[in-house]
Amino acid sequence: MKVKLSVQNVFKVFGKSPKKALPLIEQGKSKDEIFAETGMTVGVKDASFDIHEGEIFVIMGLSGSGKSTMVRMLNRLIEPTAGKVLLDDVDIAQMSEEDLRQVRLHKMSMVFQSFALMPHLTVRQNVCFGLDLAGDTPVEERNKRAESALDRVGLLANVDSYPDELSGGMQQRVGLARALCTNPDVLLMDEAFSALDPLIRTEMQDELLRLQAEDKRTIVFISHDLDEAVRIGDRIAIMQDGVVVQVGTPDDIINNPVNDYVRSFFRGVDVSSVLSAKDIAQRKQSTLIRKDSDLGIGSSLQLLRDNDREFGYVVNASNKFLGVVSVDSLRASKANGTGLDAALLEDDMRINADTPIGDLIGQVAQAPFSPPVVAEDGKYLGIVSKSIVLEALDRQTGEES
Amino acid sequence: MSANPWGDTSQTDTASDPWGGGSEDGLDYLADRSNEVEQSFDIIRPFDVDGGIIPLDNMVDSAIDAAVPVLRPFFQVVAKPIDWVLNLFETALVSTPAILVILILSGLAWWLSTRKIGIGTLIGLVIVGLIGAWDQAMTTIALVITSLFFCVIIGLPIGIWLSRSDRAVSVVRPILDAMQTTPAFVYLIPIVMLFSPGKVAGVVVTIIFAVPPVIRLTNLGIRQVPEDLIEAARAFGTSPRQLLLKVQLPLALPTIMAGVNQTLMLGLSMVVIASMIAVPGLGLMVLQGIGRNDIGIATVGGLGIVVLAIVLDRITQHIGSNGR
Ligand SMILES: Nc1ncnc2c1ncn2[C@@H]1O[C@H](COP(=O)(O)OP(=O)(O)O)[C@@H](O)[C@H]1O
Ligand SMILES: [Mg+2]
């Protein structure tokens, strides 16, 4: 995967002489100690991570953990105190003002929590803002592109309104259209949906995912909400007191939180959307029938009987899932003299590894046997029984109380 | 002070001691001090030294006496553009038939603000004409508009500069305070010495008194532009110039217009004082009325000023409030 943005050992200290605080950080002094000693605030401390082309990279953390500072160093609205920010291998931190302006005009744009639309401009003029500044597209073309951007966010009817005539959700759609209009490679979104009602917020998240499916941009999305992060993020970085403590896929982070801070985010989180089938699939309590050359129908029947099972799961030597057999289907096959393949049930109820467990409950409850979980490459991962699903959902309520 | 001590302002040497010889009225503090006996220092009344321990008055007198001959040529050059703009406005207003001027100004008021204000302007100007103050009113409008023109040209850039530098504010603010609080009479005479009495000096005096609001409110308006809008503009790649022209000034416009409005009002309030240095117009009517104890003519001049003030105030106030 190509690295689009690479953040390397980036520090930000707010204060009179930030460089002087760097040695103190190196000595291992905490943010509070440094503030007490020098009056300077450590915003971001030694952050390093890569953002891949075409992914939605979420930066998450509590308020004051340095998320906004971090994202503003990506387009240098905030000057890093030390470190590199490489966009396509070019260091933004070292760029000339003019080069930086070109990056902001053409390669990166931003969506803000407060919408930050220009109140004296119409919706159309707001969306054109970036193109107007660059001034290198004819006016006709600008208007056309603005309209197409507005169309994509469903606001074409409001081109001539002023921002204060629109609802919050609509304003942020304009904000999104404004950012998309310059057709940037990278979209920075600082808590873009945090100011919206929960319902509108979900709608906007869907909208973003839809837009992202249409043209794969690199999106850096700031959020303080794990539900949101998990919903839209391909990968998540978690910040704590200016430090990036963990970077990984949502699953990684949920299953292996590095510390209590990270763990604390999951309290109250809707597990049913966070955990997927592969996270709870179990290999125990199921009878595997390995389809080797010498394993016949008879021995298969014997295996099920020995384990007191009604159903068996058939895999090949490289653990590829082949299907499900039942005692009845095996008996029928034996009577007919056909092989194991003929005994496979027509509907093996297989479940995709990435299905959220919230969507599993109905399927698992209705199935006559525990459905098998199968990875994308066809590998067998285990089964999900009713009791496992219930246990997983219960974990959520348990943690909430 | 019922006499008219400024009747002969053309003599530049009046500055040295124009109010001398008033001691027989018991106005001791105005008396000539040259015949005082030598004084000894008294700790109880330490500042009771005639002429002050620091003789500021003498210092200023001699500084101005020394500076005027040197600076006069320079200020004659400064006077040129003021004279030119003033003549332009005045010729236009005075030489155009009154009916036409009334229609044009009312139409302008309507276009810039509302129909109601347009009609108000029409009525106001007709009243000014009916009471026989038309020519003077046109002269005064030309003077006030010229002052406003230069106030904006000077004030806007200074205001922009102040909005970008706290240090500049700390230097300029006391100067602005001084310009607004120093009685105009104090700088009236040096200005006359530098520019010669007449309309140009009147415009300069008016500018000094009236420019601070444009400067202050331009600074304030720009500083009040929300930080997140500035940030958004920068994130989309504005150059400093684009930031100013496309974001800061448009958003500061209502505040700047409030400053323009105040400047205009202050300018009008200066017309009577300006008439003391031989500036014609409504102010002179008032001054003459007072001088000759002719309440009638003073009232006509005064009413004219009030009508102009109301009309100009409504128009500029409206421009500030309806702008997007
Ligand atoms: N301009 C600034 N001057 C001083 N301190 C700042 C400034 N901006 C942010 N900070 C401090 O840096 C830390 C991180 O802030 P921020 O990046 O806004 O956090 P978040 O977006 O995660 O809430 C906070 O402690 C905040 O007080
Ligand atoms: Mg923030």
mmCIF file of N, CA, C and O in Angstrom, chain B residues 266-318:
data_model
loop_
_atom_site.group_PDB
_atom_site.id
_atom_site.type_symbol
_atom_site.label_atom_id
_atom_site.label_comp_id
_atom_site.label_asym_id
_atom_site.label_seq_id
_atom_site.Cartn_x
_atom_site.Cartn_y
_atom_site.Cartn_z
ATOM 1 N N LEU B 266 -18.633 63.467 13.112
ATOM 2 C CA LEU B 266 -17.612 64.320 13.727
ATOM 3 C C LEU B 266 -17.212 65.428 12.763
ATOM 4 O O LEU B 266 -16.980 66.578 13.166
ATOM 5 N N GLY B 267 -17.125 65.085 11.482
ATOM 6 C CA GLY B 267 -16.764 66.083 10.479
ATOM 7 C C GLY B 267 -17.782 67.219 10.451
ATOM 8 O O GLY B 267 -17.414 68.397 10.421
ATOM 9 N N LEU B 268 -19.059 66.851 10.516
ATOM 10 C CA LEU B 268 -20.100 67.882 10.519
ATOM 11 C C LEU B 268 -20.027 68.738 11.775
ATOM 12 O O LEU B 268 -20.265 69.946 11.740
ATOM 13 N N SER B 269 -19.668 68.078 12.876
ATOM 14 C CA SER B 269 -19.619 68.836 14.125
ATOM 15 C C SER B 269 -18.457 69.819 14.134
ATOM 16 O O SER B 269 -18.388 70.696 14.974
ATOM 17 N N MET B 270 -17.554 69.660 13.186
ATOM 18 C CA MET B 270 -16.391 70.565 13.139
ATOM 19 C C MET B 270 -16.660 71.815 12.304
ATOM 20 O O MET B 270 -15.837 72.738 12.292
ATOM 21 N N VAL B 271 -17.796 71.876 11.599
ATOM 22 C CA VAL B 271 -17.902 72.952 10.607
ATOM 23 C C VAL B 271 -17.945 74.341 11.246
ATOM 24 O O VAL B 271 -17.438 75.298 10.678
ATOM 25 N N VAL B 272 -18.525 74.438 12.434
ATOM 26 C CA VAL B 272 -18.559 75.758 13.080
ATOM 27 C C VAL B 272 -17.154 76.190 13.489
ATOM 28 O O VAL B 272 -16.720 77.314 13.251
ATOM 29 N N ILE B 273 -16.424 75.242 14.074
ATOM 30 C CA ILE B 273 -15.064 75.566 14.494
ATOM 31 C C ILE B 273 -14.205 75.904 13.275
ATOM 32 O O ILE B 273 -13.422 76.852 13.280
ATOM 33 N N ALA B 274 -14.400 75.124 12.209
ATOM 34 C CA ALA B 274 -13.598 75.368 11.010
ATOM 35 C C ALA B 274 -13.882 76.755 10.430
ATOM 36 O O ALA B 274 -13.001 77.398 9.848
ATOM 37 N N SER B 275 -15.112 77.231 10.620
ATOM 38 C CA SER B 275 -15.443 78.542 10.056
ATOM 39 C C SER B 275 -14.624 79.652 10.710
ATOM 40 O O SER B 275 -14.488 80.739 10.162
ATOM 41 N N MET B 276 -14.072 79.357 11.881
ATOM 42 C CA MET B 276 -13.230 80.355 12.548
ATOM 43 C C MET B 276 -11.930 80.596 11.799
ATOM 44 O O MET B 276 -11.247 81.575 12.045
ATOM 45 N N ILE B 277 -11.537 79.670 10.920
ATOM 46 C CA ILE B 277 -10.346 79.924 10.122
ATOM 47 C C ILE B 277 -10.746 80.178 8.679
ATOM 48 O O ILE B 277 -10.151 79.658 7.736
ATOM 49 N N ALA B 278 -11.794 80.975 8.558
ATOM 50 C CA ALA B 278 -12.202 81.489 7.254
ATOM 51 C C ALA B 278 -12.684 80.412 6.304
ATOM 52 O O ALA B 278 -12.421 80.464 5.099
ATOM 53 N N VAL B 279 -13.362 79.387 6.842
ATOM 54 C CA VAL B 279 -13.964 78.376 5.990
ATOM 55 C C VAL B 279 -15.431 78.751 5.781
ATOM 56 O O VAL B 279 -16.164 78.899 6.757
ATOM 57 N N PRO B 280 -15.871 78.933 4.557
ATOM 58 C CA PRO B 280 -17.261 79.313 4.334
ATOM 59 C C PRO B 280 -18.214 78.144 4.541
ATOM 60 O O PRO B 280 -17.780 77.023 4.789
ATOM 61 N N GLY B 281 -19.493 78.405 4.464
ATOM 62 C CA GLY B 281 -20.483 77.355 4.587
ATOM 63 C C GLY B 281 -21.438 77.620 5.730
ATOM 64 O O GLY B 281 -21.521 78.724 6.278
ATOM 65 N N LEU B 282 -22.174 76.577 6.094
ATOM 66 C CA LEU B 282 -23.183 76.712 7.152
ATOM 67 C C LEU B 282 -22.546 77.142 8.471
ATOM 68 O O LEU B 282 -23.132 77.903 9.240
ATOM 69 N N GLY B 283 -21.336 76.627 8.726
ATOM 70 C CA GLY B 283 -20.648 76.975 9.970
ATOM 71 C C GLY B 283 -20.435 78.468 10.086
ATOM 72 O O GLY B 283 -20.602 79.067 11.158
ATOM 73 N N LEU B 284 -20.088 79.066 8.972
ATOM 74 C CA LEU B 284 -19.831 80.510 8.988
ATOM 75 C C LEU B 284 -21.115 81.286 9.298
ATOM 76 O O LEU B 284 -21.088 82.294 9.997
ATOM 77 N N MET B 285 -22.240 80.774 8.789
ATOM 78 C CA MET B 285 -23.525 81.418 9.104
ATOM 79 C C MET B 285 -23.726 81.449 10.612
ATOM 80 O O MET B 285 -24.098 82.463 11.201
ATOM 81 N N VAL B 286 -23.462 80.299 11.233
ATOM 82 C CA VAL B 286 -23.637 80.215 12.685
ATOM 83 C C VAL B 286 -22.692 81.197 13.377
ATOM 84 O O VAL B 286 -23.084 81.969 14.252
ATOM 85 N N LEU B 287 -21.442 81.161 12.949
ATOM 86 C CA LEU B 287 -20.446 82.013 13.599
ATOM 87 C C LEU B 287 -20.783 83.491 13.438
ATOM 88 O O LEU B 287 -20.713 84.272 14.395
ATOM 89 N N GLN B 288 -21.186 83.838 12.233
ATOM 90 C CA GLN B 288 -21.558 85.234 12.001
ATOM 91 C C GLN B 288 -22.772 85.614 12.832
ATOM 92 O O GLN B 288 -22.845 86.705 13.408
ATOM 93 N N GLY B 289 -23.711 84.701 12.892
ATOM 94 C CA GLY B 289 -24.907 84.947 13.692
ATOM 95 C C GLY B 289 -24.533 85.254 15.134
ATOM 96 O O GLY B 289 -25.023 86.210 15.735
ATOM 97 N N ILE B 290 -23.624 84.435 15.668
ATOM 98 C CA ILE B 290 -23.208 84.661 17.051
ATOM 99 C C ILE B 290 -22.470 85.989 17.162
ATOM 100 O O ILE B 290 -22.716 86.794 18.053
ATOM 101 N N GLY B 291 -21.583 86.226 16.214
ATOM 102 C CA GLY B 291 -20.761 87.437 16.253
ATOM 103 C C GLY B 291 -21.606 88.701 16.196
ATOM 104 O O GLY B 291 -21.338 89.666 16.908
ATOM 105 N N ARG B 292 -22.647 88.668 15.390
ATOM 106 C CA ARG B 292 -23.453 89.871 15.232
ATOM 107 C C ARG B 292 -24.694 89.855 16.122
ATOM 108 O O ARG B 292 -25.592 90.674 15.947
ATOM 109 N N ASN B 293 -24.713 88.859 16.996
ATOM 110 C CA ASN B 293 -25.886 88.735 17.843
ATOM 111 C C ASN B 293 -27.167 88.569 17.020
ATOM 112 O O ASN B 293 -28.227 89.048 17.390
ATOM 113 N N ASP B 294 -27.036 87.858 15.876
ATOM 114 C CA ASP B 294 -28.171 87.684 14.980
ATOM 115 C C ASP B 294 -28.648 86.235 15.086
ATOM 116 O O ASP B 294 -28.138 85.334 14.426
ATOM 117 N N ILE B 295 -29.586 86.040 15.995
ATOM 118 C CA ILE B 295 -30.027 84.672 16.259
ATOM 119 C C ILE B 295 -30.639 84.038 15.020
ATOM 120 O O ILE B 295 -30.508 82.840 14.778
ATOM 121 N N GLY B 296 -31.299 84.825 14.203
ATOM 122 C CA GLY B 296 -31.968 84.302 13.007
ATOM 123 C C GLY B 296 -31.014 83.571 12.097
ATOM 124 O O GLY B 296 -31.211 82.397 11.768
ATOM 125 N N ILE B 297 -29.937 84.257 11.713
ATOM 126 C CA ILE B 297 -29.017 83.630 10.753
ATOM 127 C C ILE B 297 -28.303 82.438 11.380
ATOM 128 O O ILE B 297 -28.054 81.414 10.723
ATOM 129 N N ALA B 298 -28.013 82.545 12.683
ATOM 130 C CA ALA B 298 -27.385 81.415 13.378
ATOM 131 C C ALA B 298 -28.309 80.204 13.356
ATOM 132 O O ALA B 298 -27.870 79.067 13.160
ATOM 133 N N THR B 299 -29.607 80.451 13.524
ATOM 134 C CA THR B 299 -30.565 79.349 13.518
ATOM 135 C C THR B 299 -30.645 78.699 12.144
ATOM 136 O O THR B 299 -30.670 77.467 12.023
ATOM 137 N N VAL B 300 -30.659 79.512 11.099
ATOM 138 C CA VAL B 300 -30.688 78.960 9.741
ATOM 139 C C VAL B 300 -29.484 78.048 9.515
ATOM 140 O O VAL B 300 -29.613 76.902 9.076
ATOM 141 N N GLY B 301 -28.295 78.541 9.870
ATOM 142 C CA GLY B 301 -27.078 77.736 9.713
ATOM 143 C C GLY B 301 -27.153 76.459 10.534
ATOM 144 O O GLY B 301 -26.865 75.359 10.056
ATOM 145 N N GLY B 302 -27.589 76.632 11.789
ATOM 146 C CA GLY B 302 -27.670 75.479 12.687
ATOM 147 C C GLY B 302 -28.634 74.427 12.164
ATOM 148 O O GLY B 302 -28.330 73.228 12.131
ATOM 149 N N LEU B 303 -29.798 74.880 11.707
ATOM 150 C CA LEU B 303 -30.798 73.947 11.187
ATOM 151 C C LEU B 303 -30.251 73.210 9.966
ATOM 152 O O LEU B 303 -30.427 71.995 9.817
ATOM 153 N N GLY B 304 -29.567 73.968 9.116
ATOM 154 C CA GLY B 304 -28.958 73.340 7.937
ATOM 155 C C GLY B 304 -28.013 72.220 8.343
ATOM 156 O O GLY B 304 -28.044 71.119 7.775
ATOM 157 N N ILE B 305 -27.185 72.490 9.346
ATOM 158 C CA ILE B 305 -26.236 71.464 9.802
ATOM 159 C C ILE B 305 -26.979 70.240 10.332
ATOM 160 O O ILE B 305 -26.646 69.093 10.009
ATOM 161 N N VAL B 306 -28.009 70.480 11.112
ATOM 162 C CA VAL B 306 -28.764 69.367 11.693
ATOM 163 C C VAL B 306 -29.399 68.520 10.591
ATOM 164 O O VAL B 306 -29.321 67.279 10.611
ATOM 165 N N VAL B 307 -29.994 69.195 9.595
ATOM 166 C CA VAL B 307 -30.637 68.445 8.511
ATOM 167 C C VAL B 307 -29.607 67.593 7.775
ATOM 168 O O VAL B 307 -29.809 66.390 7.539
ATOM 169 N N LEU B 308 -28.468 68.203 7.450
ATOM 170 C CA LEU B 308 -27.417 67.433 6.763
ATOM 171 C C LEU B 308 -26.977 66.251 7.619
ATOM 172 O O LEU B 308 -26.774 65.142 7.122
ATOM 173 N N ALA B 309 -26.815 66.494 8.920
ATOM 174 C CA ALA B 309 -26.362 65.431 9.820
ATOM 175 C C ALA B 309 -27.340 64.264 9.791
ATOM 176 O O ALA B 309 -26.938 63.103 9.663
ATOM 177 N N ILE B 310 -28.630 64.588 9.889
ATOM 178 C CA ILE B 310 -29.621 63.505 9.918
ATOM 179 C C ILE B 310 -29.585 62.718 8.608
ATOM 180 O O ILE B 310 -29.521 61.482 8.602
ATOM 181 N N VAL B 311 -29.567 63.442 7.494
ATOM 182 C CA VAL B 311 -29.576 62.775 6.191
ATOM 183 C C VAL B 311 -28.340 61.883 6.014
ATOM 184 O O VAL B 311 -28.443 60.686 5.705
ATOM 185 N N LEU B 312 -27.158 62.451 6.261
ATOM 186 C CA LEU B 312 -25.922 61.686 6.054
ATOM 187 C C LEU B 312 -25.836 60.508 7.025
ATOM 188 O O LEU B 312 -25.365 59.430 6.681
ATOM 189 N N ASP B 313 -26.311 60.727 8.244
ATOM 190 C CA ASP B 313 -26.279 59.656 9.245
ATOM 191 C C ASP B 313 -27.132 58.478 8.792
ATOM 192 O O ASP B 313 -26.694 57.331 8.804
ATOM 193 N N ARG B 314 -28.373 58.768 8.366
ATOM 194 C CA ARG B 314 -29.262 57.675 7.965
ATOM 195 C C ARG B 314 -28.684 56.892 6.788
ATOM 196 O O ARG B 314 -28.702 55.668 6.765
ATOM 197 N N ILE B 315 -28.149 57.630 5.815
ATOM 198 C CA ILE B 315 -27.630 56.946 4.627
ATOM 199 C C ILE B 315 -26.469 56.023 4.998
ATOM 200 O O ILE B 315 -26.469 54.831 4.682
ATOM 201 N N THR B 316 -25.482 56.542 5.719
ATOM 202 C CA THR B 316 -24.306 55.718 6.016
ATOM 203 C C THR B 316 -24.643 54.604 6.992
ATOM 204 O O THR B 316 -24.103 53.507 6.896
ATOM 205 N N GLN B 317 -25.543 54.880 7.920
ATOM 206 C CA GLN B 317 -25.918 53.823 8.848
ATOM 207 C C GLN B 317 -26.507 52.646 8.082
ATOM 208 O O GLN B 317 -26.230 51.499 8.372
ATOM 209 N N HIS B 318 -27.307 52.974 7.096
ATOM 210 C CA HIS B 318 -27.963 51.916 6.357
ATOM 211 C C HIS B 318 -26.987 51.110 5.517
ATOM 212 O O HIS B 318 -27.100 49.891 5.428
#
